[in-house]
Amino acid sequence: MRPSLLDPLFAPITSLAGVGPKVATLIERVLPADLGDRAARAGDLPFLLPNSVIDRRNRPGIAYAAEGAIVTLDVRIDRHQPPPRGNRSVPYRVYAHDDTGEITLTFFHAHAAYLDKAMPEGEQVVVSGRMEWFNGRPSMVHPDHIALASEAHNLPLVEPVYPLTAGLSGKVLRRAVAQALERVPVLPEWQDGAFMRKHSFPDFRAALERVHNPADPLDVAVEGAAWRRLAYDELLAGQVSLALVRAKVRRLSGRPLTGDGRVVEKLRAALPYSLTRSQEAALAEILADLAEPERMLRLLQGDVGSGKTVVALLAMARAVEAGGQAALMAPTEILARQHLATIAPLAAQAGLKTAILTGREKGRERTETLAGLAGGSIDIVVGTHALFQGSVTFRNLVFAVVDEQHRFGVHQRLAITAKGDAPDMLVMTATPIPRTLVLTAFGDMDTSKLTEKPAGRQPIRTVTLPLERLDELVGRIRDAVAEGQKIYWICPLVEESEEIKLMSAEDRFASLKPIFGDRLGLVHGRMKGADKDEAMRAFKEGDTRVLIATTVIEVGVDVPDATIMVIEHAERFGLAQLHQLRGRVGRGDKPSSCVLLYKDPLGETAKRRLSVMRETEDGFVIAEEDLKLRGEGEVLGTRQSGTPGFQIARIEAHGDLLEAARDDARLILSQDPELQSQRGEALRLLLYLFGRDEAVRLLRAG
């Protein structure tokens, strides 16, 4: 049960005064929390931190106030001049003065009664807003704040500015945040005292107060003590929950997987090449993990084409030697079928039986596969998440490989865990993930890296080309087709949309059809599975030579003799995605090239991205650059898929706190695995505050 102390924060935001269903919907748009399918709560608002401030401490006096400056003035009201009756186009003017000069306060469509009450003639008043000078006369149009001198202490001198959306006013949002802030109870401290002193952290509530009611712009700075305190809370909540998942997953296990090496040796003999040094090292780490009684949780990172699948296959062979079954799960059907194409012929030579299971297998084929898994006659199964649905049972699943992890959240890891007797798990990703993000998303995993390309792979020449030179490019591609080369041509959209004027796959296909005729193919995400497979088959076998595609082919599609990759509107893609797409060529023994077509004028970020692509092919360098340019939520794919899109922490500013949070979480749980100490109880509150309720449930489930 959630502690009742937190109930006020878990009430819907519509329980706040002035927040009806319409305003609630607008506020939900600006909240950093990943709401999933729940409604926003009052407790989400304190974590909506200001993105800047307006500093109103400048009080120069009327005569010394610069044009365009935001100033606060102490003035005496001289007289009101309402517009003539029936003429709303003339503004309402209020004249005032201080010791240095006179000023006109101007209001359009004003409510006379309100202004009379706010600024009575003869009274001392404080106004704050932007100064304007017309023909040497100072004026202020619609001051942001007006207060009688006796109430001036209520004026926010450093005013926080929140992210807004159309239809939501800053005033309404500030009022809602202030009310939510009042509901934050005084909570027991969950941070280590010595750590707090070292970093001069305020307590949790004081940190929130300081950021939302700043006395100085520093209070709202990402590197200021208040923001860092809150970022550390969020990182700690994340690391504690990952560590709890890890502990749960590890606790469930306990059997070493060792074999006599027969099957593994047969497989090695069947390979047409020898493994690279880093493949050998990664395989050794995995086999050592499998031999331990604790359950393996390992992340295998390797750039596109670095040979992860083969390492996974050799590891799966070890699991079969030990008397169990292995499963390989891919995020899409195209990928699952491709893994099978790589694995099945090699496995057959080593005497292993393989099968595939996706949403498409129906009828007898499906029934036979299910029977083979339950009976144990199938050694290795490849599939999509259909593998882990209720109807699928394994005789003895001991090893699961998950491809492209960032599409799978922690929940899926637990679902897989439930399928076997807690299978060992290897996660593979072709998106090189910067070290800091490995900690946030996979803080519960050990990592292996594949850093070399397999022998025989050619470097890829990358060039950038403005769209104006498209005809030249088409001419070059015509020559390449005549020489028998294969070309990918990537477009950002499936069909042209009203809002964005970009070339879509369907339009580009239509424009190139007269030139390439039936040598041209098309594949995109809205096509039926069978049509996609057919388009890929035709390209692979050379019936078509130019394949127009959307980013469907970004991950894992393998056509070794494709040598040219054209990416249209390259400025619209992130670095990681450009790198993934480029990795689809250069897989054979012929030199390959990648053409980044862009539309001028380019923004700074797009320029930097394209030049990084020209400078390096190293996925890890590219990932670090990508993190600098885009921030963490984007690098791991969408923010919604259970990835660390943080509410408060900014990896580029708070990376140093991340390692501290991981070490702290591991230390806490080694001493207090059930979080029952005084600090443990406080940490449970922290987990609830940051929406990590699942982790608290794991504690109860034991």
mmCIF file of C-alpha atoms in Angstrom, residues 184-498:
data_model
loop_
_atom_site.group_PDB
_atom_site.id
_atom_site.type_symbol
_atom_site.label_atom_id
_atom_site.label_comp_id
_atom_site.label_asym_id
_atom_site.label_seq_id
_atom_site.Cartn_x
_atom_site.Cartn_y
_atom_site.Cartn_z
ATOM 1 C CA VAL A 184 4.366 18.244 -0.847
ATOM 2 C CA PRO A 185 4.627 16.950 2.737
ATOM 3 C CA VAL A 186 7.722 17.134 4.903
ATOM 4 C CA LEU A 187 9.380 13.799 4.129
ATOM 5 C CA PRO A 188 12.053 11.832 5.976
ATOM 6 C CA GLU A 189 15.509 12.212 4.361
ATOM 7 C CA TRP A 190 16.524 9.355 2.033
ATOM 8 C CA GLN A 191 19.929 10.762 1.070
ATOM 9 C CA ASP A 192 23.152 9.973 2.858
ATOM 10 C CA GLY A 193 24.041 12.874 5.217
ATOM 11 C CA ALA A 194 27.754 13.008 4.353
ATOM 12 C CA PHE A 195 26.986 12.982 0.603
ATOM 13 C CA MET A 196 24.510 15.859 1.042
ATOM 14 C CA ARG A 197 27.017 17.957 2.963
ATOM 15 C CA LYS A 198 29.740 17.314 0.389
ATOM 16 C CA HIS A 199 27.468 18.598 -2.412
ATOM 17 C CA SER A 200 25.714 21.311 -0.273
ATOM 18 C CA PHE A 201 22.331 19.769 -1.105
ATOM 19 C CA PRO A 202 19.224 21.311 0.512
ATOM 20 C CA ASP A 203 16.499 18.904 1.667
ATOM 21 C CA PHE A 204 13.952 17.686 -0.920
ATOM 22 C CA ARG A 205 11.185 20.132 -0.152
ATOM 23 C CA ALA A 206 13.532 23.099 0.193
ATOM 24 C CA ALA A 207 15.075 22.213 -3.191
ATOM 25 C CA LEU A 208 11.633 22.276 -4.857
ATOM 26 C CA GLU A 209 10.782 25.583 -3.150
ATOM 27 C CA ARG A 210 14.051 27.145 -4.262
ATOM 28 C CA VAL A 211 13.632 26.137 -7.927
ATOM 29 C CA HIS A 212 9.989 27.255 -8.161
ATOM 30 C CA ASN A 213 10.375 30.438 -6.060
ATOM 31 C CA PRO A 214 13.900 31.558 -6.956
ATOM 32 C CA ALA A 215 15.508 34.513 -5.221
ATOM 33 C CA ASP A 216 18.309 34.539 -7.782
ATOM 34 C CA PRO A 217 18.671 33.122 -11.328
ATOM 35 C CA LEU A 218 21.252 30.677 -9.896
ATOM 36 C CA ASP A 219 18.446 28.935 -7.984
ATOM 37 C CA VAL A 220 17.005 27.728 -11.302
ATOM 38 C CA ALA A 221 20.352 26.807 -12.894
ATOM 39 C CA VAL A 222 20.701 23.170 -13.952
ATOM 40 C CA GLU A 223 24.104 23.132 -12.228
ATOM 41 C CA GLY A 224 22.782 24.835 -9.045
ATOM 42 C CA ALA A 225 22.591 22.878 -5.768
ATOM 43 C CA ALA A 226 18.759 22.713 -5.734
ATOM 44 C CA TRP A 227 18.402 21.285 -9.235
ATOM 45 C CA ARG A 228 21.318 18.873 -8.687
ATOM 46 C CA ARG A 229 19.695 17.628 -5.494
ATOM 47 C CA LEU A 230 16.450 16.825 -7.361
ATOM 48 C CA ALA A 231 18.356 15.277 -10.281
ATOM 49 C CA TYR A 232 20.195 13.020 -7.842
ATOM 50 C CA ASP A 233 16.872 11.974 -6.283
ATOM 51 C CA GLU A 234 15.569 10.981 -9.706
ATOM 52 C CA LEU A 235 18.753 9.124 -10.672
ATOM 53 C CA LEU A 236 18.802 7.330 -7.331
ATOM 54 C CA ALA A 237 15.157 6.263 -7.737
ATOM 55 C CA GLY A 238 16.034 4.856 -11.166
ATOM 56 C CA GLN A 239 19.131 3.024 -9.976
ATOM 57 C CA VAL A 240 17.435 1.586 -6.880
ATOM 58 C CA SER A 241 14.580 0.250 -8.999
ATOM 59 C CA LEU A 242 16.988 -1.267 -11.552
ATOM 60 C CA ALA A 243 18.974 -2.828 -8.716
ATOM 61 C CA LEU A 244 15.746 -4.299 -7.274
ATOM 62 C CA VAL A 245 14.864 -5.801 -10.659
ATOM 63 C CA ARG A 246 18.383 -7.165 -10.877
ATOM 64 C CA ALA A 247 18.184 -8.660 -7.390
ATOM 65 C CA LYS A 248 14.810 -10.242 -8.131
ATOM 66 C CA VAL A 249 16.063 -11.650 -11.423
ATOM 67 C CA ARG A 250 19.282 -12.934 -9.838
ATOM 68 C CA ARG A 251 17.490 -14.452 -6.850
ATOM 69 C CA LEU A 252 15.305 -16.547 -9.099
ATOM 70 C CA SER A 253 18.222 -18.337 -10.577
ATOM 71 C CA GLY A 254 20.864 -20.685 -9.737
ATOM 72 C CA ARG A 255 22.267 -23.184 -12.118
ATOM 73 C CA PRO A 256 25.531 -23.195 -13.978
ATOM 74 C CA LEU A 257 25.331 -23.917 -17.727
ATOM 75 C CA THR A 258 28.379 -25.870 -18.799
ATOM 76 C CA GLY A 259 28.853 -28.156 -21.761
ATOM 77 C CA ASP A 260 31.447 -30.483 -23.233
ATOM 78 C CA GLY A 261 32.141 -28.115 -26.149
ATOM 79 C CA ARG A 262 30.974 -30.584 -28.831
ATOM 80 C CA VAL A 263 28.239 -28.431 -30.395
ATOM 81 C CA VAL A 264 30.200 -25.199 -30.032
ATOM 82 C CA GLU A 265 33.194 -26.752 -31.832
ATOM 83 C CA LYS A 266 30.994 -28.076 -34.669
ATOM 84 C CA LEU A 267 29.557 -24.590 -35.110
ATOM 85 C CA ARG A 268 32.996 -22.968 -35.167
ATOM 86 C CA ALA A 269 34.021 -25.471 -37.833
ATOM 87 C CA ALA A 270 30.935 -24.543 -39.894
ATOM 88 C CA LEU A 271 31.782 -20.813 -39.875
ATOM 89 C CA PRO A 272 33.306 -19.597 -43.160
ATOM 90 C CA TYR A 273 35.625 -17.220 -41.253
ATOM 91 C CA SER A 274 37.357 -16.981 -37.894
ATOM 92 C CA LEU A 275 36.086 -14.726 -35.099
ATOM 93 C CA THR A 276 37.629 -11.300 -34.482
ATOM 94 C CA ARG A 277 39.554 -10.632 -31.255
ATOM 95 C CA SER A 278 36.664 -8.735 -29.698
ATOM 96 C CA GLN A 279 34.171 -11.494 -30.670
ATOM 97 C CA GLU A 280 36.417 -14.042 -28.924
ATOM 98 C CA ALA A 281 36.656 -11.805 -25.839
ATOM 99 C CA ALA A 282 32.886 -11.221 -25.665
ATOM 100 C CA LEU A 283 32.173 -14.939 -26.109
ATOM 101 C CA ALA A 284 34.629 -15.799 -23.332
ATOM 102 C CA GLU A 285 32.873 -13.332 -20.972
ATOM 103 C CA ILE A 286 29.454 -14.777 -21.817
ATOM 104 C CA LEU A 287 30.538 -18.416 -21.389
ATOM 105 C CA ALA A 288 32.181 -17.536 -18.055
ATOM 106 C CA ASP A 289 28.887 -15.942 -16.915
ATOM 107 C CA LEU A 290 26.896 -18.989 -18.012
ATOM 108 C CA ALA A 291 29.176 -21.271 -15.990
ATOM 109 C CA GLU A 292 28.369 -19.324 -12.791
ATOM 110 C CA PRO A 293 25.420 -20.311 -10.590
ATOM 111 C CA GLU A 294 24.075 -16.707 -10.635
ATOM 112 C CA ARG A 295 21.878 -15.704 -13.490
ATOM 113 C CA MET A 296 23.536 -13.824 -16.355
ATOM 114 C CA LEU A 297 22.314 -10.364 -17.335
ATOM 115 C CA ARG A 298 24.700 -9.072 -19.982
ATOM 116 C CA LEU A 299 24.506 -6.351 -22.615
ATOM 117 C CA LEU A 300 26.391 -7.039 -25.850
ATOM 118 C CA GLN A 301 27.053 -3.763 -27.665
ATOM 119 C CA GLY A 302 28.412 -3.853 -31.154
ATOM 120 C CA ASP A 303 28.212 -1.617 -34.137
ATOM 121 C CA VAL A 304 26.158 -2.539 -37.162
ATOM 122 C CA GLY A 305 27.828 -5.540 -38.788
ATOM 123 C CA SER A 306 30.260 -6.331 -35.973
ATOM 124 C CA GLY A 307 29.038 -9.933 -35.781
ATOM 125 C CA LYS A 308 26.814 -10.027 -32.682
ATOM 126 C CA THR A 309 24.492 -12.726 -34.057
ATOM 127 C CA VAL A 310 27.333 -15.239 -34.396
ATOM 128 C CA VAL A 311 28.480 -14.614 -30.816
ATOM 129 C CA ALA A 312 24.874 -15.124 -29.660
ATOM 130 C CA LEU A 313 24.588 -18.359 -31.673
ATOM 131 C CA LEU A 314 27.750 -19.824 -30.118
ATOM 132 C CA ALA A 315 26.432 -18.896 -26.661
ATOM 133 C CA MET A 316 23.065 -20.523 -27.461
ATOM 134 C CA ALA A 317 24.924 -23.667 -28.528
ATOM 135 C CA ARG A 318 26.496 -23.809 -25.052
ATOM 136 C CA ALA A 319 22.988 -23.635 -23.497
ATOM 137 C CA VAL A 320 21.879 -26.560 -25.693
ATOM 138 C CA GLU A 321 24.979 -28.553 -24.689
ATOM 139 C CA ALA A 322 23.933 -28.031 -21.090
ATOM 140 C CA GLY A 323 20.599 -29.731 -21.869
ATOM 141 C CA GLY A 324 18.382 -26.673 -22.313
ATOM 142 C CA GLN A 325 16.666 -24.578 -25.003
ATOM 143 C CA ALA A 326 17.516 -21.075 -26.212
ATOM 144 C CA ALA A 327 15.358 -18.286 -27.643
ATOM 145 C CA LEU A 328 16.282 -15.204 -29.682
ATOM 146 C CA MET A 329 13.761 -12.376 -29.651
ATOM 147 C CA ALA A 330 13.818 -9.548 -32.233
ATOM 148 C CA PRO A 331 11.686 -6.372 -32.314
ATOM 149 C CA THR A 332 10.284 -6.886 -35.840
ATOM 150 C CA GLU A 333 9.312 -9.768 -38.063
ATOM 151 C CA ILE A 334 11.763 -8.741 -40.837
ATOM 152 C CA LEU A 335 14.590 -8.953 -38.298
ATOM 153 C CA ALA A 336 13.437 -12.241 -36.803
ATOM 154 C CA ARG A 337 13.361 -13.863 -40.261
ATOM 155 C CA GLN A 338 16.757 -12.482 -41.040
ATOM 156 C CA HIS A 339 18.286 -13.834 -37.839
ATOM 157 C CA LEU A 340 16.814 -17.209 -38.735
ATOM 158 C CA ALA A 341 18.391 -17.007 -42.209
ATOM 159 C CA THR A 342 21.809 -16.409 -40.576
ATOM 160 C CA ILE A 343 21.427 -18.995 -37.826
ATOM 161 C CA ALA A 344 19.523 -21.941 -39.372
ATOM 162 C CA PRO A 345 22.126 -23.186 -41.936
ATOM 163 C CA LEU A 346 24.975 -23.011 -39.380
ATOM 164 C CA ALA A 347 22.872 -24.633 -36.644
ATOM 165 C CA ALA A 348 21.848 -27.461 -39.012
ATOM 166 C CA GLN A 349 25.521 -28.312 -39.633
ATOM 167 C CA ALA A 350 25.984 -28.661 -35.879
ATOM 168 C CA GLY A 351 22.894 -30.863 -35.581
ATOM 169 C CA LEU A 352 20.680 -28.255 -33.861
ATOM 170 C CA LYS A 353 16.971 -27.918 -34.634
ATOM 171 C CA THR A 354 15.721 -24.322 -35.155
ATOM 172 C CA ALA A 355 12.237 -22.833 -35.606
ATOM 173 C CA ILE A 356 10.568 -19.421 -35.965
ATOM 174 C CA LEU A 357 7.564 -18.012 -34.130
ATOM 175 C CA THR A 358 6.038 -14.612 -34.994
ATOM 176 C CA GLY A 359 2.476 -13.337 -35.208
ATOM 177 C CA ARG A 360 2.326 -14.638 -38.783
ATOM 178 C CA GLU A 361 2.748 -18.381 -38.173
ATOM 179 C CA LYS A 362 -0.735 -19.898 -38.127
ATOM 180 C CA GLY A 363 -2.441 -23.283 -38.213
ATOM 181 C CA ARG A 364 -0.459 -26.485 -38.446
ATOM 182 C CA GLU A 365 2.942 -24.835 -38.688
ATOM 183 C CA ARG A 366 2.318 -22.949 -35.443
ATOM 184 C CA THR A 367 0.894 -26.003 -33.654
ATOM 185 C CA GLU A 368 3.972 -28.057 -34.596
ATOM 186 C CA THR A 369 6.353 -25.347 -33.383
ATOM 187 C CA LEU A 370 4.491 -25.004 -30.066
ATOM 188 C CA ALA A 371 4.597 -28.794 -29.625
ATOM 189 C CA GLY A 372 8.321 -28.850 -30.418
ATOM 190 C CA LEU A 373 9.041 -26.158 -27.812
ATOM 191 C CA ALA A 374 6.944 -27.841 -25.141
ATOM 192 C CA GLY A 375 8.371 -31.291 -25.943
ATOM 193 C CA GLY A 376 11.958 -30.101 -26.201
ATOM 194 C CA SER A 377 12.661 -31.262 -29.782
ATOM 195 C CA ILE A 378 13.367 -27.648 -30.870
ATOM 196 C CA ASP A 379 16.740 -26.445 -29.559
ATOM 197 C CA ILE A 380 16.702 -22.800 -30.707
ATOM 198 C CA VAL A 381 13.656 -20.659 -31.490
ATOM 199 C CA VAL A 382 13.764 -17.223 -33.136
ATOM 200 C CA GLY A 383 10.802 -14.865 -32.966
ATOM 201 C CA THR A 384 9.180 -11.569 -32.041
ATOM 202 C CA HIS A 385 7.554 -10.835 -28.663
ATOM 203 C CA ALA A 386 5.005 -13.511 -29.696
ATOM 204 C CA LEU A 387 7.550 -15.897 -28.099
ATOM 205 C CA PHE A 388 6.561 -14.755 -24.636
ATOM 206 C CA GLN A 389 2.782 -14.858 -24.918
ATOM 207 C CA GLY A 390 0.762 -17.066 -22.620
ATOM 208 C CA SER A 391 0.181 -19.942 -25.061
ATOM 209 C CA VAL A 392 3.907 -20.611 -25.548
ATOM 210 C CA THR A 393 5.543 -23.077 -23.155
ATOM 211 C CA PHE A 394 9.119 -24.352 -23.207
ATOM 212 C CA ARG A 395 10.358 -27.690 -21.954
ATOM 213 C CA ASN A 396 13.469 -26.070 -20.497
ATOM 214 C CA LEU A 397 14.291 -22.505 -21.563
ATOM 215 C CA VAL A 398 17.672 -21.693 -20.028
ATOM 216 C CA PHE A 399 18.966 -18.873 -22.233
ATOM 217 C CA ALA A 400 17.218 -15.881 -23.844
ATOM 218 C CA VAL A 401 18.811 -13.426 -26.277
ATOM 219 C CA VAL A 402 17.003 -10.109 -26.831
ATOM 220 C CA ASP A 403 17.962 -8.060 -29.889
ATOM 221 C CA GLU A 404 17.751 -4.247 -29.967
ATOM 222 C CA GLN A 405 17.091 -3.791 -26.259
ATOM 223 C CA HIS A 406 16.015 -0.155 -26.258
ATOM 224 C CA ARG A 407 12.725 -1.223 -27.778
ATOM 225 C CA PHE A 408 12.114 -3.469 -24.741
ATOM 226 C CA GLY A 409 11.583 -2.049 -21.264
ATOM 227 C CA VAL A 410 12.233 -3.590 -17.879
ATOM 228 C CA HIS A 411 8.722 -5.161 -17.933
ATOM 229 C CA GLN A 412 9.557 -7.275 -20.954
ATOM 230 C CA ARG A 413 12.681 -8.495 -19.209
ATOM 231 C CA LEU A 414 10.511 -9.686 -16.347
ATOM 232 C CA ALA A 415 8.061 -11.360 -18.786
ATOM 233 C CA ILE A 416 10.887 -13.351 -20.345
ATOM 234 C CA THR A 417 12.126 -14.229 -16.896
ATOM 235 C CA ALA A 418 8.774 -15.820 -16.140
ATOM 236 C CA LYS A 419 8.896 -18.130 -19.206
ATOM 237 C CA GLY A 420 11.689 -20.435 -18.190
ATOM 238 C CA ASP A 421 13.169 -21.318 -14.873
ATOM 239 C CA ALA A 422 14.684 -17.811 -14.873
ATOM 240 C CA PRO A 423 16.738 -18.064 -18.074
ATOM 241 C CA ASP A 424 20.140 -16.410 -18.420
ATOM 242 C CA MET A 425 19.771 -13.287 -20.516
ATOM 243 C CA LEU A 426 21.904 -11.661 -23.200
ATOM 244 C CA VAL A 427 20.744 -8.359 -24.657
ATOM 245 C CA MET A 428 22.215 -7.214 -27.982
ATOM 246 C CA THR A 429 22.147 -3.687 -29.315
ATOM 247 C CA ALA A 430 23.523 -2.279 -32.545
ATOM 248 C CA THR A 431 22.983 1.254 -31.320
ATOM 249 C CA PRO A 432 26.233 2.031 -29.555
ATOM 250 C CA ILE A 433 25.056 3.544 -26.301
ATOM 251 C CA PRO A 434 27.225 6.100 -24.498
ATOM 252 C CA ARG A 435 28.590 4.905 -21.182
ATOM 253 C CA THR A 436 26.373 7.245 -19.153
ATOM 254 C CA LEU A 437 23.237 5.874 -20.800
ATOM 255 C CA VAL A 438 24.311 2.283 -20.342
ATOM 256 C CA LEU A 439 24.184 3.084 -16.633
ATOM 257 C CA THR A 440 20.723 4.651 -16.771
ATOM 258 C CA ALA A 441 18.948 2.124 -18.944
ATOM 259 C CA PHE A 442 20.961 -0.965 -18.096
ATOM 260 C CA GLY A 443 22.417 -0.160 -14.683
ATOM 261 C CA ASP A 444 21.538 -3.746 -13.805
ATOM 262 C CA MET A 445 23.694 -5.297 -16.529
ATOM 263 C CA ASP A 446 27.292 -6.218 -17.214
ATOM 264 C CA THR A 447 28.503 -5.120 -20.659
ATOM 265 C CA SER A 448 30.612 -6.568 -23.461
ATOM 266 C CA LYS A 449 31.607 -4.555 -26.523
ATOM 267 C CA LEU A 450 32.445 -5.634 -30.060
ATOM 268 C CA THR A 451 34.798 -2.968 -31.367
ATOM 269 C CA GLU A 452 36.108 -4.394 -34.653
ATOM 270 C CA LYS A 453 34.456 -5.026 -37.980
ATOM 271 C CA PRO A 454 34.656 -8.623 -39.252
ATOM 272 C CA ALA A 455 37.490 -9.327 -41.701
ATOM 273 C CA GLY A 456 36.908 -8.272 -45.289
ATOM 274 C CA ARG A 457 34.491 -5.425 -44.492
ATOM 275 C CA GLN A 458 35.246 -2.316 -46.535
ATOM 276 C CA PRO A 459 35.269 1.258 -45.206
ATOM 277 C CA ILE A 460 32.340 3.401 -46.401
ATOM 278 C CA ARG A 461 32.981 6.727 -48.153
ATOM 279 C CA THR A 462 30.469 9.329 -46.912
ATOM 280 C CA VAL A 463 29.654 12.476 -48.920
ATOM 281 C CA THR A 464 27.121 15.274 -48.435
ATOM 282 C CA LEU A 465 25.228 16.717 -51.385
ATOM 283 C CA PRO A 466 22.644 19.544 -51.588
ATOM 284 C CA LEU A 467 19.258 18.568 -53.095
ATOM 285 C CA GLU A 468 19.867 21.003 -55.976
ATOM 286 C CA ARG A 469 22.367 18.474 -57.387
ATOM 287 C CA LEU A 470 19.839 15.637 -57.459
ATOM 288 C CA ASP A 471 20.002 15.169 -61.259
ATOM 289 C CA GLU A 472 23.743 14.599 -61.057
ATOM 290 C CA LEU A 473 23.179 11.933 -58.389
ATOM 291 C CA VAL A 474 20.476 10.167 -60.419
ATOM 292 C CA GLY A 475 22.921 10.058 -63.358
ATOM 293 C CA ARG A 476 25.602 8.451 -61.174
ATOM 294 C CA ILE A 477 23.121 5.913 -59.864
ATOM 295 C CA ARG A 478 22.058 5.040 -63.404
ATOM 296 C CA ASP A 479 25.715 4.201 -64.168
ATOM 297 C CA ALA A 480 25.998 2.162 -60.955
ATOM 298 C CA VAL A 481 22.909 0.114 -61.882
ATOM 299 C CA ALA A 482 24.392 -0.499 -65.336
ATOM 300 C CA GLU A 483 27.505 -1.890 -63.584
ATOM 301 C CA GLY A 484 25.260 -4.258 -61.589
ATOM 302 C CA GLN A 485 25.428 -2.453 -58.215
ATOM 303 C CA LYS A 486 22.570 -2.312 -55.677
ATOM 304 C CA ILE A 487 21.355 0.924 -54.131
ATOM 305 C CA TYR A 488 19.224 1.813 -51.099
ATOM 306 C CA TRP A 489 17.376 5.146 -51.289
ATOM 307 C CA ILE A 490 15.903 6.233 -47.945
ATOM 308 C CA CYS A 491 13.087 8.800 -47.569
ATOM 309 C CA PRO A 492 11.851 10.267 -44.270
ATOM 310 C CA LEU A 493 8.114 9.658 -44.894
ATOM 311 C CA VAL A 494 5.810 7.038 -46.394
ATOM 312 C CA GLU A 495 3.517 9.523 -48.161
ATOM 313 C CA GLU A 496 3.631 13.292 -48.561
ATOM 314 C CA SER A 497 1.968 15.112 -45.685
ATOM 315 C CA GLU A 498 0.315 18.530 -45.678
#
